[in-house]
PDB file of C-alpha atoms in Angstrom:
ATOM      1  CA  UNK A   1     -81.879 -72.575 -28.465  1.00  0.00           C
ATOM      2  CA  UNK A   2     -83.180 -69.276 -29.776  1.00  0.00           C
ATOM      3  CA  UNK A   3     -79.683 -68.090 -30.707  1.00  0.00           C
ATOM      4  CA  UNK A   4     -78.988 -71.347 -32.545  1.00  0.00           C
ATOM      5  CA  UNK A   5     -82.270 -71.015 -34.454  1.00  0.00           C
ATOM      6  CA  UNK A   6     -81.090 -67.578 -35.628  1.00  0.00           C
ATOM      7  CA  UNK A   7     -77.855 -68.964 -37.030  1.00  0.00           C
ATOM      8  CA  UNK A   8     -75.461 -68.554 -34.110  1.00  0.00           C
ATOM      9  CA  UNK A   9     -72.740 -71.206 -34.382  1.00  0.00           C
ATOM     10  CA  UNK A  10     -70.483 -70.336 -31.448  1.00  0.00           C
ATOM     11  CA  UNK A  11     -71.492 -69.844 -27.832  1.00  0.00           C
ATOM     12  CA  UNK A  12     -69.031 -68.336 -25.353  1.00  0.00           C
ATOM     13  CA  UNK A  13     -69.607 -68.773 -21.630  1.00  0.00           C
ATOM     14  CA  UNK A  14     -68.053 -65.901 -19.683  1.00  0.00           C
ATOM     15  CA  UNK A  15     -67.707 -65.588 -15.922  1.00  0.00           C
ATOM     16  CA  UNK A  16     -65.115 -64.459 -13.430  1.00  0.00           C
ATOM     17  CA  UNK A  17     -65.083 -68.017 -12.034  1.00  0.00           C
ATOM     18  CA  UNK A  18     -66.868 -70.198 -14.578  1.00  0.00           C
ATOM     19  CA  UNK A  19     -65.933 -73.475 -12.891  1.00  0.00           C
ATOM     20  CA  UNK A  20     -67.952 -72.399  -9.830  1.00  0.00           C
ATOM     21  CA  UNK A  21     -71.158 -72.103 -11.875  1.00  0.00           C
ATOM     22  CA  UNK A  22     -74.302 -73.499 -10.245  1.00  0.00           C
ATOM     23  CA  UNK A  23     -72.964 -73.903  -6.727  1.00  0.00           C
ATOM     24  CA  UNK A  24     -75.581 -71.404  -5.505  1.00  0.00           C
ATOM     25  CA  UNK A  25     -78.479 -73.352  -7.024  1.00  0.00           C
ATOM     26  CA  UNK A  26     -80.694 -75.757  -5.057  1.00  0.00           C
ATOM     27  CA  UNK A  27     -79.728 -78.467  -5.596  1.00  0.00           C
ATOM     28  CA  UNK A  28     -76.242 -77.444  -6.826  1.00  0.00           C
ATOM     29  CA  UNK A  29     -75.956 -77.855 -10.600  1.00  0.00           C
ATOM     30  CA  UNK A  30     -72.333 -78.089 -11.762  1.00  0.00           C
ATOM     31  CA  UNK A  31     -71.047 -76.568 -14.977  1.00  0.00           C
ATOM     32  CA  UNK A  32     -70.770 -80.010 -16.607  1.00  0.00           C
ATOM     33  CA  UNK A  33     -74.554 -80.432 -16.407  1.00  0.00           C
ATOM     34  CA  UNK A  34     -75.086 -77.089 -18.131  1.00  0.00           C
ATOM     35  CA  UNK A  35     -72.623 -78.072 -20.852  1.00  0.00           C
ATOM     36  CA  UNK A  36     -74.396 -81.389 -21.412  1.00  0.00           C
ATOM     37  CA  UNK A  37     -77.602 -79.517 -22.178  1.00  0.00           C
ATOM     38  CA  UNK A  38     -75.923 -76.926 -24.391  1.00  0.00           C
ATOM     39  CA  UNK A  39     -74.145 -79.595 -26.416  1.00  0.00           C
ATOM     40  CA  UNK A  40     -77.498 -81.161 -27.284  1.00  0.00           C
ATOM     41  CA  UNK A  41     -78.719 -77.973 -28.994  1.00  0.00           C
ATOM     42  CA  UNK A  42     -78.870 -78.506 -32.729  1.00  0.00           C
ATOM     43  CA  UNK A  43     -76.983 -75.882 -34.714  1.00  0.00           C
ATOM     44  CA  UNK A  44     -74.441 -74.938 -32.066  1.00  0.00           C
ATOM     45  CA  UNK A  45     -71.002 -76.064 -33.240  1.00  0.00           C
ATOM     46  CA  UNK A  46     -68.533 -74.492 -30.809  1.00  0.00           C
ATOM     47  CA  UNK A  47     -68.910 -73.852 -27.080  1.00  0.00           C
ATOM     48  CA  UNK A  48     -66.027 -71.907 -25.548  1.00  0.00           C
ATOM     49  CA  UNK A  49     -65.154 -71.483 -21.859  1.00  0.00           C
ATOM     50  CA  UNK A  50     -63.943 -68.128 -20.441  1.00  0.00           C
ATOM     51  CA  UNK A  51     -62.642 -67.877 -17.644  1.00  0.00           C
ATOM     52  CA  UNK A  52     -61.686 -70.909 -15.562  1.00  0.00           C
ATOM     53  CA  UNK A  53     -60.267 -69.956 -12.167  1.00  0.00           C
ATOM     54  CA  UNK A  54     -57.371 -72.347 -11.417  1.00  0.00           C
ATOM     55  CA  UNK A  55     -59.002 -73.294  -8.090  1.00  0.00           C
ATOM     56  CA  UNK A  56     -62.164 -74.616  -9.779  1.00  0.00           C
ATOM     57  CA  UNK A  57     -61.362 -76.970 -12.667  1.00  0.00           C
ATOM     58  CA  UNK A  58     -62.846 -80.335 -11.623  1.00  0.00           C
ATOM     59  CA  UNK A  59     -61.864 -83.638 -13.212  1.00  0.00           C
ATOM     60  CA  UNK A  60     -65.432 -83.998 -14.530  1.00  0.00           C
ATOM     61  CA  UNK A  61     -64.953 -80.870 -16.627  1.00  0.00           C
ATOM     62  CA  UNK A  62     -61.646 -82.129 -18.019  1.00  0.00           C
ATOM     63  CA  UNK A  63     -63.415 -85.355 -18.943  1.00  0.00           C
ATOM     64  CA  UNK A  64     -66.186 -83.441 -20.715  1.00  0.00           C
ATOM     65  CA  UNK A  65     -63.646 -81.422 -22.715  1.00  0.00           C
ATOM     66  CA  UNK A  66     -62.020 -84.668 -23.811  1.00  0.00           C
ATOM     67  CA  UNK A  67     -65.280 -86.389 -24.776  1.00  0.00           C
ATOM     68  CA  UNK A  68     -67.483 -83.678 -26.286  1.00  0.00           C
ATOM     69  CA  UNK A  69     -66.471 -82.404 -29.760  1.00  0.00           C
ATOM     70  CA  UNK A  70     -68.614 -79.266 -29.455  1.00  0.00           C
ATOM     71  CA  UNK A  71     -66.516 -78.025 -26.524  1.00  0.00           C
ATOM     72  CA  UNK A  72     -63.612 -76.054 -27.972  1.00  0.00           C
ATOM     73  CA  UNK A  73     -60.212 -77.465 -26.944  1.00  0.00           C
ATOM     74  CA  UNK A  74     -59.505 -74.084 -25.373  1.00  0.00           C
ATOM     75  CA  UNK A  75     -59.321 -73.039 -21.726  1.00  0.00           C
ATOM     76  CA  UNK A  76     -58.693 -69.532 -20.435  1.00  0.00           C
ATOM     77  CA  UNK A  77     -56.921 -70.053 -17.113  1.00  0.00           C
ATOM     78  CA  UNK A  78     -56.028 -66.648 -15.613  1.00  0.00           C
ATOM     79  CA  UNK A  79     -53.193 -67.440 -13.219  1.00  0.00           C
ATOM     80  CA  UNK A  80     -52.148 -63.779 -12.533  1.00  0.00           C
ATOM     81  CA  UNK A  81     -48.753 -64.845 -11.142  1.00  0.00           C
ATOM     82  CA  UNK A  82     -46.713 -67.892 -10.159  1.00  0.00           C
ATOM     83  CA  UNK A  83     -44.940 -66.701  -6.987  1.00  0.00           C
ATOM     84  CA  UNK A  84     -46.719 -67.902  -3.841  1.00  0.00           C
ATOM     85  CA  UNK A  85     -46.102 -64.704  -1.879  1.00  0.00           C
ATOM     86  CA  UNK A  86     -47.545 -62.550  -4.664  1.00  0.00           C
ATOM     87  CA  UNK A  87     -50.489 -64.934  -5.149  1.00  0.00           C
ATOM     88  CA  UNK A  88     -51.245 -64.687  -1.429  1.00  0.00           C
ATOM     89  CA  UNK A  89     -51.086 -60.896  -1.561  1.00  0.00           C
ATOM     90  CA  UNK A  90     -53.529 -60.959  -4.486  1.00  0.00           C
ATOM     91  CA  UNK A  91     -55.850 -63.181  -2.402  1.00  0.00           C
ATOM     92  CA  UNK A  92     -55.700 -65.847  -5.092  1.00  0.00           C
ATOM     93  CA  UNK A  93     -57.017 -69.263  -4.067  1.00  0.00           C
ATOM     94  CA  UNK A  94     -54.438 -71.389  -5.862  1.00  0.00           C
ATOM     95  CA  UNK A  95     -50.781 -71.954  -5.052  1.00  0.00           C
ATOM     96  CA  UNK A  96     -47.900 -72.175  -7.475  1.00  0.00           C
ATOM     97  CA  UNK A  97     -47.784 -75.951  -7.046  1.00  0.00           C
ATOM     98  CA  UNK A  98     -51.530 -76.269  -7.706  1.00  0.00           C
ATOM     99  CA  UNK A  99     -51.285 -74.148 -10.861  1.00  0.00           C
ATOM    100  CA  UNK A 100     -48.376 -76.182 -12.209  1.00  0.00           C
ATOM    101  CA  UNK A 101     -50.132 -79.472 -11.435  1.00  0.00           C
ATOM    102  CA  UNK A 102     -53.361 -78.320 -13.086  1.00  0.00           C
ATOM    103  CA  UNK A 103     -51.594 -77.278 -16.292  1.00  0.00           C
ATOM    104  CA  UNK A 104     -49.783 -80.630 -16.429  1.00  0.00           C
ATOM    105  CA  UNK A 105     -53.076 -82.481 -15.875  1.00  0.00           C
ATOM    106  CA  UNK A 106     -54.901 -80.471 -18.553  1.00  0.00           C
ATOM    107  CA  UNK A 107     -52.215 -81.017 -21.154  1.00  0.00           C
ATOM    108  CA  UNK A 108     -51.767 -84.722 -20.399  1.00  0.00           C
ATOM    109  CA  UNK A 109     -55.535 -85.318 -20.512  1.00  0.00           C
ATOM    110  CA  UNK A 110     -56.206 -83.075 -23.520  1.00  0.00           C
ATOM    111  CA  UNK A 111     -53.345 -83.343 -26.058  1.00  0.00           C
ATOM    112  CA  UNK A 112     -54.968 -80.841 -28.446  1.00  0.00           C
ATOM    113  CA  UNK A 113     -55.781 -78.277 -25.771  1.00  0.00           C
ATOM    114  CA  UNK A 114     -54.846 -74.632 -26.298  1.00  0.00           C
ATOM    115  CA  UNK A 115     -54.276 -72.582 -23.135  1.00  0.00           C
ATOM    116  CA  UNK A 116     -54.805 -68.854 -22.689  1.00  0.00           C
ATOM    117  CA  UNK A 117     -53.830 -67.049 -19.504  1.00  0.00           C
ATOM    118  CA  UNK A 118     -53.471 -63.602 -17.986  1.00  0.00           C
ATOM    119  CA  UNK A 119     -50.684 -62.341 -15.753  1.00  0.00           C
ATOM    120  CA  UNK A 120     -50.137 -59.153 -13.792  1.00  0.00           C
ATOM    121  CA  UNK A 121     -46.755 -57.570 -13.134  1.00  0.00           C
ATOM    122  CA  UNK A 122     -45.844 -54.865 -10.657  1.00  0.00           C
ATOM    123  CA  UNK A 123     -48.136 -55.944  -7.828  1.00  0.00           C
ATOM    124  CA  UNK A 124     -47.014 -54.243  -4.590  1.00  0.00           C
ATOM    125  CA  UNK A 125     -43.936 -55.934  -3.200  1.00  0.00           C
ATOM    126  CA  UNK A 126     -42.990 -57.795  -6.383  1.00  0.00           C
ATOM    127  CA  UNK A 127     -39.195 -57.865  -6.494  1.00  0.00           C
ATOM    128  CA  UNK A 128     -36.955 -58.742  -9.426  1.00  0.00           C
ATOM    129  CA  UNK A 129     -36.588 -62.365  -8.342  1.00  0.00           C
ATOM    130  CA  UNK A 130     -40.357 -62.832  -8.157  1.00  0.00           C
ATOM    131  CA  UNK A 131     -40.814 -61.202 -11.546  1.00  0.00           C
ATOM    132  CA  UNK A 132     -38.061 -63.376 -13.022  1.00  0.00           C
ATOM    133  CA  UNK A 133     -39.794 -66.499 -11.723  1.00  0.00           C
ATOM    134  CA  UNK A 134     -42.947 -65.441 -13.586  1.00  0.00           C
ATOM    135  CA  UNK A 135     -41.013 -64.731 -16.791  1.00  0.00           C
ATOM    136  CA  UNK A 136     -39.213 -68.076 -16.554  1.00  0.00           C
ATOM    137  CA  UNK A 137     -42.522 -69.857 -15.967  1.00  0.00           C
ATOM    138  CA  UNK A 138     -44.067 -68.309 -19.083  1.00  0.00           C
ATOM    139  CA  UNK A 139     -41.093 -69.365 -21.196  1.00  0.00           C
ATOM    140  CA  UNK A 140     -41.292 -72.863 -19.750  1.00  0.00           C
ATOM    141  CA  UNK A 141     -45.060 -73.442 -20.013  1.00  0.00           C
ATOM    142  CA  UNK A 142     -45.488 -71.691 -23.393  1.00  0.00           C
ATOM    143  CA  UNK A 143     -49.113 -70.604 -23.278  1.00  0.00           C
ATOM    144  CA  UNK A 144     -50.816 -70.461 -26.659  1.00  0.00           C
ATOM    145  CA  UNK A 145     -52.239 -67.022 -25.837  1.00  0.00           C
ATOM    146  CA  UNK A 146     -51.324 -64.665 -23.020  1.00  0.00           C
ATOM    147  CA  UNK A 147     -52.449 -61.252 -21.808  1.00  0.00           C
ATOM    148  CA  UNK A 148     -50.042 -59.194 -19.670  1.00  0.00           C
ATOM    149  CA  UNK A 149     -51.076 -56.218 -17.561  1.00  0.00           C
ATOM    150  CA  UNK A 150     -49.354 -53.863 -15.147  1.00  0.00           C
ATOM    151  CA  UNK A 151     -50.874 -53.469 -11.700  1.00  0.00           C
ATOM    152  CA  UNK A 152     -52.968 -50.323 -11.403  1.00  0.00           C
ATOM    153  CA  UNK A 153     -53.493 -48.818  -7.962  1.00  0.00           C
ATOM    154  CA  UNK A 154     -57.199 -48.530  -7.170  1.00  0.00           C
ATOM    155  CA  UNK A 155     -58.121 -46.408  -4.178  1.00  0.00           C
ATOM    156  CA  UNK A 156     -60.095 -48.225  -1.501  1.00  0.00           C
ATOM    157  CA  UNK A 157     -58.603 -51.648  -2.240  1.00  0.00           C
ATOM    158  CA  UNK A 158     -56.339 -53.529   0.186  1.00  0.00           C
ATOM    159  CA  UNK A 159     -53.538 -53.559  -2.397  1.00  0.00           C
ATOM    160  CA  UNK A 160     -53.569 -49.773  -2.618  1.00  0.00           C
ATOM    161  CA  UNK A 161     -52.536 -49.636   1.053  1.00  0.00           C
ATOM    162  CA  UNK A 162     -49.744 -52.189   0.722  1.00  0.00           C
ATOM    163  CA  UNK A 163     -46.110 -51.267   1.100  1.00  0.00           C
ATOM    164  CA  UNK A 164     -43.714 -51.709  -1.790  1.00  0.00           C
ATOM    165  CA  UNK A 165     -45.666 -49.941  -4.532  1.00  0.00           C
ATOM    166  CA  UNK A 166     -43.807 -50.339  -7.840  1.00  0.00           C
ATOM    167  CA  UNK A 167     -42.958 -47.353 -10.052  1.00  0.00           C
ATOM    168  CA  UNK A 168     -44.765 -46.965 -13.364  1.00  0.00           C
ATOM    169  CA  UNK A 169     -41.466 -47.219 -15.255  1.00  0.00           C
ATOM    170  CA  UNK A 170     -40.576 -50.569 -13.676  1.00  0.00           C
ATOM    171  CA  UNK A 171     -44.088 -51.956 -14.153  1.00  0.00           C
ATOM    172  CA  UNK A 172     -44.093 -51.050 -17.840  1.00  0.00           C
ATOM    173  CA  UNK A 173     -40.614 -52.508 -18.361  1.00  0.00           C
ATOM    174  CA  UNK A 174     -41.710 -55.787 -16.802  1.00  0.00           C
ATOM    175  CA  UNK A 175     -44.912 -55.856 -18.868  1.00  0.00           C
ATOM    176  CA  UNK A 176     -42.925 -55.332 -22.079  1.00  0.00           C
ATOM    177  CA  UNK A 177     -40.608 -58.210 -21.177  1.00  0.00           C
ATOM    178  CA  UNK A 178     -43.571 -60.539 -20.712  1.00  0.00           C
ATOM    179  CA  UNK A 179     -45.153 -59.387 -23.988  1.00  0.00           C
ATOM    180  CA  UNK A 180     -41.887 -59.913 -25.879  1.00  0.00           C
ATOM    181  CA  UNK A 181     -41.401 -63.395 -24.447  1.00  0.00           C
ATOM    182  CA  UNK A 182     -44.944 -64.370 -25.401  1.00  0.00           C
ATOM    183  CA  UNK A 183     -44.554 -62.888 -28.906  1.00  0.00           C
ATOM    184  CA  UNK A 184     -41.614 -65.216 -29.517  1.00  0.00           C
ATOM    185  CA  UNK A 185     -43.633 -68.206 -28.287  1.00  0.00           C
ATOM    186  CA  UNK A 186     -46.651 -67.246 -30.392  1.00  0.00           C
ATOM    187  CA  UNK A 187     -44.582 -66.760 -33.554  1.00  0.00           C
ATOM    188  CA  UNK A 188     -42.996 -70.188 -33.094  1.00  0.00           C
ATOM    189  CA  UNK A 189     -46.345 -71.906 -32.530  1.00  0.00           C
ATOM    190  CA  UNK A 190     -47.929 -70.179 -35.541  1.00  0.00           C
ATOM    191  CA  UNK A 191     -45.018 -71.064 -37.806  1.00  0.00           C
ATOM    192  CA  UNK A 192     -45.478 -74.721 -36.893  1.00  0.00           C
ATOM    193  CA  UNK A 193     -49.013 -74.570 -38.333  1.00  0.00           C
ATOM    194  CA  UNK A 194     -47.867 -73.653 -41.858  1.00  0.00           C
ATOM    195  CA  UNK A 195     -48.858 -76.437 -44.238  1.00  0.00           C
ATOM    196  CA  UNK A 196     -51.495 -77.945 -41.931  1.00  0.00           C
ATOM    197  CA  UNK A 197     -55.243 -78.206 -42.708  1.00  0.00           C
ATOM    198  CA  UNK A 198     -57.509 -76.388 -40.264  1.00  0.00           C
ATOM    199  CA  UNK A 199     -61.242 -75.890 -39.789  1.00  0.00           C
ATOM    200  CA  UNK A 200     -62.106 -72.196 -39.714  1.00  0.00           C
ATOM    201  CA  UNK A 201     -65.282 -70.344 -38.737  1.00  0.00           C
ATOM    202  CA  UNK A 202     -65.789 -67.270 -40.920  1.00  0.00           C
ATOM    203  CA  UNK A 203     -66.580 -64.067 -39.001  1.00  0.00           C
ATOM    204  CA  UNK A 204     -66.311 -61.377 -41.668  1.00  0.00           C
ATOM    205  CA  UNK A 205     -65.921 -60.843 -45.405  1.00  0.00           C
ATOM    206  CA  UNK A 206     -63.935 -57.788 -46.513  1.00  0.00           C
ATOM    207  CA  UNK A 207     -64.596 -56.132 -49.869  1.00  0.00           C
ATOM    208  CA  UNK A 208     -61.301 -54.880 -51.245  1.00  0.00           C
ATOM    209  CA  UNK A 209     -59.815 -55.625 -54.672  1.00  0.00           C
ATOM    210  CA  UNK A 210     -60.231 -59.309 -53.915  1.00  0.00           C
ATOM    211  CA  UNK A 211     -62.500 -60.758 -51.217  1.00  0.00           C
ATOM    212  CA  UNK A 212     -60.689 -61.783 -48.064  1.00  0.00           C
ATOM    213  CA  UNK A 213     -62.437 -63.850 -45.435  1.00  0.00           C
ATOM    214  CA  UNK A 214     -61.617 -63.302 -41.774  1.00  0.00           C
ATOM    215  CA  UNK A 215     -62.090 -66.315 -39.564  1.00  0.00           C
ATOM    216  CA  UNK A 216     -60.880 -68.226 -36.529  1.00  0.00           C
ATOM    217  CA  UNK A 217     -59.886 -71.721 -35.543  1.00  0.00           C
ATOM    218  CA  UNK A 218     -61.427 -73.346 -32.485  1.00  0.00           C
ATOM    219  CA  UNK A 219     -58.550 -72.150 -30.294  1.00  0.00           C
ATOM    220  CA  UNK A 220     -58.934 -68.492 -31.285  1.00  0.00           C
ATOM    221  CA  UNK A 221     -61.481 -66.521 -29.260  1.00  0.00           C
ATOM    222  CA  UNK A 222     -62.978 -63.428 -30.924  1.00  0.00           C
ATOM    223  CA  UNK A 223     -61.364 -60.032 -30.283  1.00  0.00           C
ATOM    224  CA  UNK A 224     -58.624 -61.297 -27.952  1.00  0.00           C
ATOM    225  CA  UNK A 225     -56.777 -63.899 -30.061  1.00  0.00           C
ATOM    226  CA  UNK A 226     -55.429 -63.889 -33.613  1.00  0.00           C
ATOM    227  CA  UNK A 227     -57.276 -64.355 -36.911  1.00  0.00           C
ATOM    228  CA  UNK A 228     -57.037 -66.541 -39.985  1.00  0.00           C
ATOM    229  CA  UNK A 229     -57.239 -64.603 -43.264  1.00  0.00           C
ATOM    230  CA  UNK A 230     -58.576 -66.941 -45.952  1.00  0.00           C
ATOM    231  CA  UNK A 231     -57.744 -66.418 -49.612  1.00  0.00           C
ATOM    232  CA  UNK A 232     -59.045 -67.998 -52.762  1.00  0.00           C
ATOM    233  CA  UNK A 233     -62.698 -68.552 -52.063  1.00  0.00           C
ATOM    234  CA  UNK A 234     -66.055 -67.089 -51.243  1.00  0.00           C
ATOM    235  CA  UNK A 235     -67.922 -67.514 -48.011  1.00  0.00           C
ATOM    236  CA  UNK A 236     -70.254 -65.915 -45.514  1.00  0.00           C
ATOM    237  CA  UNK A 237     -70.168 -65.195 -41.780  1.00  0.00           C
ATOM    238  CA  UNK A 238     -71.152 -68.281 -39.816  1.00  0.00           C
ATOM    239  CA  UNK A 239     -69.789 -70.688 -42.406  1.00  0.00           C
ATOM    240  CA  UNK A 240     -67.206 -73.327 -41.546  1.00  0.00           C
ATOM    241  CA  UNK A 241     -64.561 -74.178 -44.116  1.00  0.00           C
ATOM    242  CA  UNK A 242     -61.438 -76.283 -44.457  1.00  0.00           C
ATOM    243  CA  UNK A 243     -58.286 -74.296 -45.183  1.00  0.00           C
ATOM    244  CA  UNK A 244     -54.560 -74.951 -45.451  1.00  0.00           C
ATOM    245  CA  UNK A 245     -52.335 -72.532 -43.536  1.00  0.00           C
ATOM    246  CA  UNK A 246     -49.833 -70.977 -45.957  1.00  0.00           C
ATOM    247  CA  UNK A 247     -48.385 -68.038 -43.990  1.00  0.00           C
ATOM    248  CA  UNK A 248     -47.873 -67.102 -40.350  1.00  0.00           C
ATOM    249  CA  UNK A 249     -46.866 -64.034 -38.393  1.00  0.00           C
ATOM    250  CA  UNK A 250     -46.681 -63.429 -34.666  1.00  0.00           C
ATOM    251  CA  UNK A 251     -50.407 -63.551 -33.982  1.00  0.00           C
ATOM    252  CA  UNK A 252     -52.320 -64.057 -37.267  1.00  0.00           C
ATOM    253  CA  UNK A 253     -52.353 -66.704 -39.977  1.00  0.00           C
ATOM    254  CA  UNK A 254     -53.124 -66.815 -43.700  1.00  0.00           C
ATOM    255  CA  UNK A 255     -54.848 -69.792 -45.275  1.00  0.00           C
ATOM    256  CA  UNK A 256     -56.232 -70.910 -48.623  1.00  0.00           C
ATOM    257  CA  UNK A 257     -59.520 -72.687 -49.001  1.00  0.00           C
ATOM    258  CA  UNK A 258     -59.234 -76.411 -49.671  1.00  0.00           C
ATOM    259  CA  UNK A 259     -62.738 -77.139 -50.996  1.00  0.00           C
TER     260      UNK A 259
END
C-alpha cells in the first residue's frame, strides 16, 4: 500500500518457489489469498509472478490468473531440464510428464499467457541424447522467454561429486545451441507483433536528439526480458500508454504512440 501511494505501478513477487508461499503459516495461507489482497490495492496495475516451481502451480492460481486483470499474463516456470534422469539427478520435484502436462494446462486455460523458463545444460552425466531431447523440447514448446546456463561445479554439493562431469567446451557449445534456438523463436514471435496495438508501461525517458521512451508490455519483466522503444510522443516513468508496434528484432520492439 505504501509503495502504491508513492507511485509504484508494478509489483513483482520473487521467490525460489513462489507457489509454496504461506505453507509455513498457521493456518496455511496460500499464494492466491495474498494475491487477492494485493489486487485490491488502489494504484497497483501489474502484479508479476517470479518464479513458479513446476511442482507447485495449483489450479486455484491458474484460475486467479485467468480472472484477475491485474495479474500479468506471465509465468516464469524454471524447468531446468526435460530428461527424467537429469531431473532426478538435479533433485527436481517434477517429472518430464508433469512439466509437459502443466505447460499444456497453462496454455489451454490462459490463451494470452507468456511463458518464461530457465534451463541448464552440462549437468553431470548429460549425454548427447539427453541434451538433444532438451533442445527438441524447446523448439517444440516455444517459450516466449528463455534463459540458458551451463552447469558450474560448486564444491561441497552432491553434483560436484557425481561421475560424468562435462567439459567446459561441450557445456558452452550446448548452451550456445539453446541460445540460438531460442533467438529464432523470439525473433519469430516478435515479428508477429508488428502492426498490433499494445499497452506499454514506461520505465525510462532518454534525452538524445529526440526523446525515446523505454517501456515494457505486461509479458516483459524488467532487466531480463526485452524492451519496447516508443517513438513520437512524450511521457514519464510510471505512465501507461497505447502504442502500435512498427519494428521488431530478436528481443526488442519499436512502437509509436497511438494517443
